[in-house]
Coordinates of C-alpha atoms and ligand atoms in Angstrom, one line a residue:
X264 CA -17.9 2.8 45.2
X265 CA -21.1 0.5 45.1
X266 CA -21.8 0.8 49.0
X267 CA -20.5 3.3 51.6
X268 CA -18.6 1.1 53.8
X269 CA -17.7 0.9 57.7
X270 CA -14.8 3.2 58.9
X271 CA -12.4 0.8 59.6
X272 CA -12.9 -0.4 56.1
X273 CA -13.1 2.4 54.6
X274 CA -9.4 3.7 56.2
X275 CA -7.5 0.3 55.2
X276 CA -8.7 0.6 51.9
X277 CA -7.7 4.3 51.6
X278 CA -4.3 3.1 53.2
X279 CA -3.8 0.1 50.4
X280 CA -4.6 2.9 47.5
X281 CA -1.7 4.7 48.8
X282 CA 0.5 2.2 49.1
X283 CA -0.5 1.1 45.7
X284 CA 0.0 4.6 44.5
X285 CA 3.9 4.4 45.0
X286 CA 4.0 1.2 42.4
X287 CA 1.9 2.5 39.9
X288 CA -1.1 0.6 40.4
X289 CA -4.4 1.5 40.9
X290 CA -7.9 -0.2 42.1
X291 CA -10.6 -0.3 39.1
X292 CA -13.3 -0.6 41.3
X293 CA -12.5 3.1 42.1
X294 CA -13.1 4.4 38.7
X295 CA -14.8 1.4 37.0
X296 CA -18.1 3.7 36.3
X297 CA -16.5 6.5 34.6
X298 CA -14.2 4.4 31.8
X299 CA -17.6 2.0 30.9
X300 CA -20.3 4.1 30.6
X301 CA -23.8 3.4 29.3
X302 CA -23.4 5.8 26.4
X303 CA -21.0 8.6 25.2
X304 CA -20.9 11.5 27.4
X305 CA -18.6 13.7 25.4
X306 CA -16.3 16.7 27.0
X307 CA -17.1 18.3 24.0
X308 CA -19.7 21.5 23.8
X309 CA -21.9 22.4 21.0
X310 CA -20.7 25.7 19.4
X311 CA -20.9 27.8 16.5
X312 CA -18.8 30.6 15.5
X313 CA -20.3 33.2 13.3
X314 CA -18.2 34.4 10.5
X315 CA -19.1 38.0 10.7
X316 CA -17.5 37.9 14.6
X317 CA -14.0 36.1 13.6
X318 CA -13.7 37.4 10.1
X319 CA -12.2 40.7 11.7
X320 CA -9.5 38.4 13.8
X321 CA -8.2 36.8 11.1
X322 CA -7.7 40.0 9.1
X323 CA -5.7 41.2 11.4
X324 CA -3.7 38.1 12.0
X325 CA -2.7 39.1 8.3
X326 CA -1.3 42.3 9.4
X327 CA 0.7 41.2 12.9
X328 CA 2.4 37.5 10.9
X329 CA 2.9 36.7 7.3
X330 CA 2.1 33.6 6.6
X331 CA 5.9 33.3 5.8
X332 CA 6.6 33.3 9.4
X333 CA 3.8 31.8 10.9
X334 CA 4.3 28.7 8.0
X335 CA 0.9 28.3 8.9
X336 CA -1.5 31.4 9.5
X337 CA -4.4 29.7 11.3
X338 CA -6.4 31.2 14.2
X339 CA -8.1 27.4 15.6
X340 CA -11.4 26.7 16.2
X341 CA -11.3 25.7 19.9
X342 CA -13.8 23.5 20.9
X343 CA -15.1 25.6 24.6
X344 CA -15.3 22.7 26.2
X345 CA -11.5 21.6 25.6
X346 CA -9.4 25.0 25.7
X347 CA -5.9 24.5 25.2
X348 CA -5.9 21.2 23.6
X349 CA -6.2 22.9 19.8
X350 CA -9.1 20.6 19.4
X351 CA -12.6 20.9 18.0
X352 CA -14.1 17.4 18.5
X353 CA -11.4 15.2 21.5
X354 CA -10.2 13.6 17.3
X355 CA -10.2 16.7 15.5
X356 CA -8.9 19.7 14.7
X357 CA -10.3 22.7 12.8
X358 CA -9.0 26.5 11.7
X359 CA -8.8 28.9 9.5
X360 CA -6.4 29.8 7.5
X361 CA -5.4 32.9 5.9
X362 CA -3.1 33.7 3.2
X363 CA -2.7 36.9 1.4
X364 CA -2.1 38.4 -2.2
X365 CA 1.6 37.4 -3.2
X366 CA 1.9 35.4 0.0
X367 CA 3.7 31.8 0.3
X368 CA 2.9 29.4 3.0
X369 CA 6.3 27.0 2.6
X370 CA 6.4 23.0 1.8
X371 CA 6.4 20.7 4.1
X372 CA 4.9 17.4 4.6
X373 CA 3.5 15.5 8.1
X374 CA 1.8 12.0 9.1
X375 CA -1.5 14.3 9.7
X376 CA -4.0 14.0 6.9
X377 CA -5.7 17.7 6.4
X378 CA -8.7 18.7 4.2
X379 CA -9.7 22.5 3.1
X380 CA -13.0 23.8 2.6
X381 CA -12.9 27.4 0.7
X382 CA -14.8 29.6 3.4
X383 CA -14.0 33.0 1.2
X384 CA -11.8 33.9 -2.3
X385 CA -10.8 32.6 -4.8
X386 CA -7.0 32.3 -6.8
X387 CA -5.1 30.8 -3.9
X388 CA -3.9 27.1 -4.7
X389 CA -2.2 24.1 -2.8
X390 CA 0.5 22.1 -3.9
X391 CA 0.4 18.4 -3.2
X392 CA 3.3 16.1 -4.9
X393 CA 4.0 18.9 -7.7
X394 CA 0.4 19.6 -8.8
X395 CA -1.1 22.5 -7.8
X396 CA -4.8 23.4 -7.7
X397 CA -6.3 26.8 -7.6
X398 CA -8.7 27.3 -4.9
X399 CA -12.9 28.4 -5.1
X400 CA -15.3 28.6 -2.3
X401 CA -17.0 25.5 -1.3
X402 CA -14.4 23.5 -3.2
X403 CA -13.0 20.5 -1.0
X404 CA -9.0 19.8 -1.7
X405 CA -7.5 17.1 0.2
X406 CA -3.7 16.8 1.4
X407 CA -2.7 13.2 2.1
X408 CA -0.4 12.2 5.2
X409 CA 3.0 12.6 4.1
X410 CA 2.9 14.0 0.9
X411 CA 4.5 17.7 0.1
X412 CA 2.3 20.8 0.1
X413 CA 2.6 24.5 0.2
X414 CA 0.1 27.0 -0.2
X415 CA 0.7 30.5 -2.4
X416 CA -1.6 33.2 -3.3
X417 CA -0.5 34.9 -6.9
X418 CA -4.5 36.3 -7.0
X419 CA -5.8 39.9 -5.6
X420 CA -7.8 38.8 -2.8
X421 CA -7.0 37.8 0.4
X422 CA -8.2 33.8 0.5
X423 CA -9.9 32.0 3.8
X424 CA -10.1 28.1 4.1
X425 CA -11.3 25.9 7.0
X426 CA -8.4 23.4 7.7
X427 CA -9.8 19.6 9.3
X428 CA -6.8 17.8 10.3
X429 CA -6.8 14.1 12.3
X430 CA -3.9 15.9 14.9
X431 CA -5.5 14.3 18.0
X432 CA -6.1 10.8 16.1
X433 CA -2.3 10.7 15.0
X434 CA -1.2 12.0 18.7
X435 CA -3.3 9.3 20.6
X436 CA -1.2 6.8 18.6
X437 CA 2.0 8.6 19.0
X438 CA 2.3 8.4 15.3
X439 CA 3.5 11.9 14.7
X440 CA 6.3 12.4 11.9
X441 CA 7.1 16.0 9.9
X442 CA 9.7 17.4 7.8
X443 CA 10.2 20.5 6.1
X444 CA 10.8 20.9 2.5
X445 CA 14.4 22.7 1.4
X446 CA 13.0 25.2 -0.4
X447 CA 10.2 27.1 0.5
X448 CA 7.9 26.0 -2.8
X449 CA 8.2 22.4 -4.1
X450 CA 8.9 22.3 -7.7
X451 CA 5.6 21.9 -9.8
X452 CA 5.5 18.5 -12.0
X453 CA 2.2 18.3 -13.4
X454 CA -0.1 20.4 -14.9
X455 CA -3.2 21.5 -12.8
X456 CA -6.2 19.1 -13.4
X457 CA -3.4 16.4 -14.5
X458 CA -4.9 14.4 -11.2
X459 CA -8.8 15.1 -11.5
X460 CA -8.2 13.9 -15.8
X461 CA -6.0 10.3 -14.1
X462 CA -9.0 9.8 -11.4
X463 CA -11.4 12.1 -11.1
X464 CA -13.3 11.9 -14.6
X465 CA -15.1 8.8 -13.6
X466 CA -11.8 6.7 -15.5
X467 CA -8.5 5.1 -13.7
X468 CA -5.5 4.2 -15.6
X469 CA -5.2 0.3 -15.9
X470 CA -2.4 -0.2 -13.7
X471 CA -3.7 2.2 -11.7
X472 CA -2.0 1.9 -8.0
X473 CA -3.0 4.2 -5.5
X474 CA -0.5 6.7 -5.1
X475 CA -1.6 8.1 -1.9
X476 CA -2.3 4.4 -0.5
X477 CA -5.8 4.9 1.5
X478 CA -6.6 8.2 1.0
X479 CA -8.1 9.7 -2.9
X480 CA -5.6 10.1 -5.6
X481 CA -8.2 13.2 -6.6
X482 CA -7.4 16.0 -3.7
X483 CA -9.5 18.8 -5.8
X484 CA -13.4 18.3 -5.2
X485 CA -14.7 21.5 -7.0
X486 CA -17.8 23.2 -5.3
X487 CA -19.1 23.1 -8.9
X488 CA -19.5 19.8 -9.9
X489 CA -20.6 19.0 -6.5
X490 CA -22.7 21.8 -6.3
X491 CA -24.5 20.5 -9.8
X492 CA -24.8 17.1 -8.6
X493 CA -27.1 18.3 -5.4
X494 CA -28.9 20.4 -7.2
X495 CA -29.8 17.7 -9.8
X496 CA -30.5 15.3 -6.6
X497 CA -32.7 18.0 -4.9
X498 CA -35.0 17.8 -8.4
X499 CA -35.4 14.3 -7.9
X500 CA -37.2 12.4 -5.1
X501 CA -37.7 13.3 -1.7
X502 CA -34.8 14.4 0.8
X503 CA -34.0 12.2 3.4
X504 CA -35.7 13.5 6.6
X505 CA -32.9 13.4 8.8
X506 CA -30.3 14.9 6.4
X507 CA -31.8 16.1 3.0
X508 CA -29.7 15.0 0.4
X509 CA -26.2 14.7 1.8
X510 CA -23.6 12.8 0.0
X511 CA -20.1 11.6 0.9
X512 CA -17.0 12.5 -0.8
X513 CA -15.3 9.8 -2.2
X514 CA -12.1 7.8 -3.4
X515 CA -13.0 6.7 -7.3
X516 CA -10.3 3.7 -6.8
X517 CA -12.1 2.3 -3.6
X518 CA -15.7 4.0 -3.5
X519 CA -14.7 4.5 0.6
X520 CA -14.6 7.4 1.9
X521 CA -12.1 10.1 0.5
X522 CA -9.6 10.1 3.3
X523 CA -9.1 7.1 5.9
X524 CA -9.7 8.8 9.3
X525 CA -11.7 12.0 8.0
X526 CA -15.1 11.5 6.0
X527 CA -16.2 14.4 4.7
X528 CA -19.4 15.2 3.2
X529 CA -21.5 18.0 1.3
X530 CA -25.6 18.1 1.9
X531 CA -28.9 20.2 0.6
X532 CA -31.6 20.9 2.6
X533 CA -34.3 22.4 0.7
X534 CA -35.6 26.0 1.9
X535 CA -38.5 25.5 4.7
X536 CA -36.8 21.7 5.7
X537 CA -37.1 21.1 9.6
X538 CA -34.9 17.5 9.5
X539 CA -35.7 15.0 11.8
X540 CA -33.7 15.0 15.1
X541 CA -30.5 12.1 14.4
X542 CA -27.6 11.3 16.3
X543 CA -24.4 9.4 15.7
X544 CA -21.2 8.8 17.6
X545 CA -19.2 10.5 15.1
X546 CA -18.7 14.7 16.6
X547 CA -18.9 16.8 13.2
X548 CA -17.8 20.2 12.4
X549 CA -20.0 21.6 9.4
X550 CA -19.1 24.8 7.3
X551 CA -22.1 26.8 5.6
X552 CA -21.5 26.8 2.0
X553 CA -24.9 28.3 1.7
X554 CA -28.0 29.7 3.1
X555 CA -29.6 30.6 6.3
X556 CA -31.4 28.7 9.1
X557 CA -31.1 27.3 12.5
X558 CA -29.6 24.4 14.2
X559 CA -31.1 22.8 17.0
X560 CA -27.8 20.7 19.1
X561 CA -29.7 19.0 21.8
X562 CA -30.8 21.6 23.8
X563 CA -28.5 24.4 22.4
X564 CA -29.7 26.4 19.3
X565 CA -27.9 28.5 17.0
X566 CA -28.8 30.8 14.1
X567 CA -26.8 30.1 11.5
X568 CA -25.4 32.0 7.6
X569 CA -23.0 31.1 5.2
X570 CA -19.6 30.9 6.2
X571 CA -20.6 29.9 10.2
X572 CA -18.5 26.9 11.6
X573 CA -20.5 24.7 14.1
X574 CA -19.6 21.7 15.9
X575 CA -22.3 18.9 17.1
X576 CA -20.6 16.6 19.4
X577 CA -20.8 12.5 19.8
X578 CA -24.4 11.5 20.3
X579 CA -26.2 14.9 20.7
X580 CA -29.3 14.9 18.4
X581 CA -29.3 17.7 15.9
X582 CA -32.4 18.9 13.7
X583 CA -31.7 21.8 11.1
X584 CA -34.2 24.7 10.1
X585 CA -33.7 26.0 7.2
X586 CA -35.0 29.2 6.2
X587 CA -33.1 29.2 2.7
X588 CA -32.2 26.3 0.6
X589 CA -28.8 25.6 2.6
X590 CA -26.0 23.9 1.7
X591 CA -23.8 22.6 4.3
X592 CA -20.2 20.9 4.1
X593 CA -19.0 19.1 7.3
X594 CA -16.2 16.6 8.4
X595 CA -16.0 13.5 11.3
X596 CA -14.0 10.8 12.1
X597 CA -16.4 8.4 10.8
X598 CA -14.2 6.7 8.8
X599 CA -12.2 6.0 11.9
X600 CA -15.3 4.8 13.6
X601 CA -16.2 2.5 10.6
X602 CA -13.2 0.8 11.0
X603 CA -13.0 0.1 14.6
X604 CA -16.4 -1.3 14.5
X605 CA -17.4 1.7 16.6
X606 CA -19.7 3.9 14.9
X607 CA -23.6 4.4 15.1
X608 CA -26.4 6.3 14.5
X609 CA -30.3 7.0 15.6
X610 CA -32.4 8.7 14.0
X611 CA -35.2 9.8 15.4
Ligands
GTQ992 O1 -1.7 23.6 6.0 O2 -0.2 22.1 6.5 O3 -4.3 24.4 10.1 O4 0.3 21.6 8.9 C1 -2.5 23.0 10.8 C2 -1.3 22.3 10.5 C3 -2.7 23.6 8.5 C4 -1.1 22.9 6.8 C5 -3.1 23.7 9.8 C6 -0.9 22.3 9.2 C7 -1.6 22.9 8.2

């Protein structure tokens, strides 16, 4: 309230809320300076979770469920400061996911667009529309909304992957839609590689039409090539001083963003880099690929080493340290943003 007002006021004003209360109305005035705010003031926390501390969790989520059972073996990155939503960022969601030697995680399909980034192991792959690709760390493999995937593990090691999934962007639209597939592994049409040779080779087909409308027809990014690419960038010219060399991950038929509500992106900082403080309205969860440092999250610092998850919420400044030449993979909703007109940045 702007002004503290006289008793009597003050008690017929109390006494109109509650009679408003019982027809579902309610006085702005009341709440007017909580919904427009002079800048974000996110719920949100800044947190990191080391690898070394969960890694022992998830092992032993592989010997209480299969991933049979579970369809999905995932412990979730909860974000501290929203327990019990299964949210990482208020528009995200983030876990990892475990799945076994000789293990199946059956087909089914949603409305929810999910990424993987390989955290640990290799000779694991996901099926999307009867292509399978085989899974490497650091490689970024993308599962359109509503297309059919399973996951299988015919190699020797168990195989870890950080799942990004737009759940609380399809829920705040009500937009929710899943089915499961009748069997438990969709029949495999195409050869692996059969989608990186029709889009991902720097050539489309002519009557190319986008079979996964908005999001990238190529859903296997290998660590490798991208891997290459920064290292070939880091030899030339000078990082960028709030981000090194960071790059977005792409759809060849658009040259937007791979996915429409996730971006995703893959950067190098060289070793003995202290970025530049930035912020942007987009909240990002970031997976080390590679190397050691520290990350500075407004006023909370974390150590970080390959295979960490962090989170840096809307609007909180973040500076990086890094003690190695790191390589860090991370995801937002800044496609989202884009769209809506919503998005910024500051750097500085
Ligand atoms: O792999 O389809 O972490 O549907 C959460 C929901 C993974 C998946 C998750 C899912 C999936």
């Amino acid at each position: 309230m702007a002004s503290v007002p006289k008793p009597e006021t003050a008690s017929a004003r109390q006494e109109f809320y509650r009679r408003l209360d019982r027809d579902n109305l309610a006085p702005l005035w009341e709440v007017l300076h909580d919904l427009v705010i002079p800048q974000p003031k996110p719920a949100t926390l800044p947190a990191l979770w080391k690898y070394r501390d969960i890694r022992p969790y998830i092992m032993e989520s592989g010997r209480l469920i299969s991933a049979r059972e579970a369809v999905r073996r995932v412990l979730i990155l909860e974000n501290p400061g929203l327990r019990g939503q299964s949210a990482i960022t208020r528009s995200l969601y983030c876990g990892l996911q475990l799945i076994l030697p000789g293990e199946v995680a059956p087909s089914h399909r949603h409305t929810q667009s999910a990424l993987r980034f390989i955290v640990e192991g290799s000779g694991a792959y996901t099926a999307v529309e009867g292509e399978r690709t085989t899974m490497h760390p650091g490689d970024f493999i993308i599962t359109p909304a509503w297309t059919w995937h399973d996951h299988g593990n015919p190699g020797s090691e168990p195989v870890v992957w950080m799942d990004g999934l737009d759940i609380q962007i399809v829920a705040l639209f009500d937009a929710q839609f899943a089915e499961t597939y009748p069997e438990e592994m969709q029949p495999v049409t195409r050869s692996e590689g059969s989608s990186a040779a029709r889009y991902g080779s720097n050539l489309a087909p002519l009557d190319a039409i986008a079979p996964f409308g908005r999001t990238s027809p190529v859903f296997s990014y290998p660590y490798a090539r991208s891997r290459e690419a920064l290292a070939t960038l880091a030899k030339n010219g000078d990082p960028d001083p709030c981000h090194g060399w960071k790059m977005r991950f792409i759809n060849p038929l658009s040259g937007g963003h791979a996915m429409p509500t996730i971006g995703a992106f893959i950067q190098l900082l060289p070793a003995g880099m202290k970025s530049a403080r930035c912020r942007s309205t987009d909240s990002t969860v970031y997976s080390v690929a590679e190397g050691t440092g520290k990350v500075k999250i407004a006023h909370a610092e974390f150590e970080f080493e390959p295979r960490d998850s962090f989170v840096v919420p809307s609007w909180h400044a973040m500076s990086v340290e890094a003690a190695e030449e790191c390589v860090l993979f991370s995801y937002s909703d800044r496609p989202a943003q884009l769209a809506l007109g919503l998005w910024r940045e500051l750097r500085g």
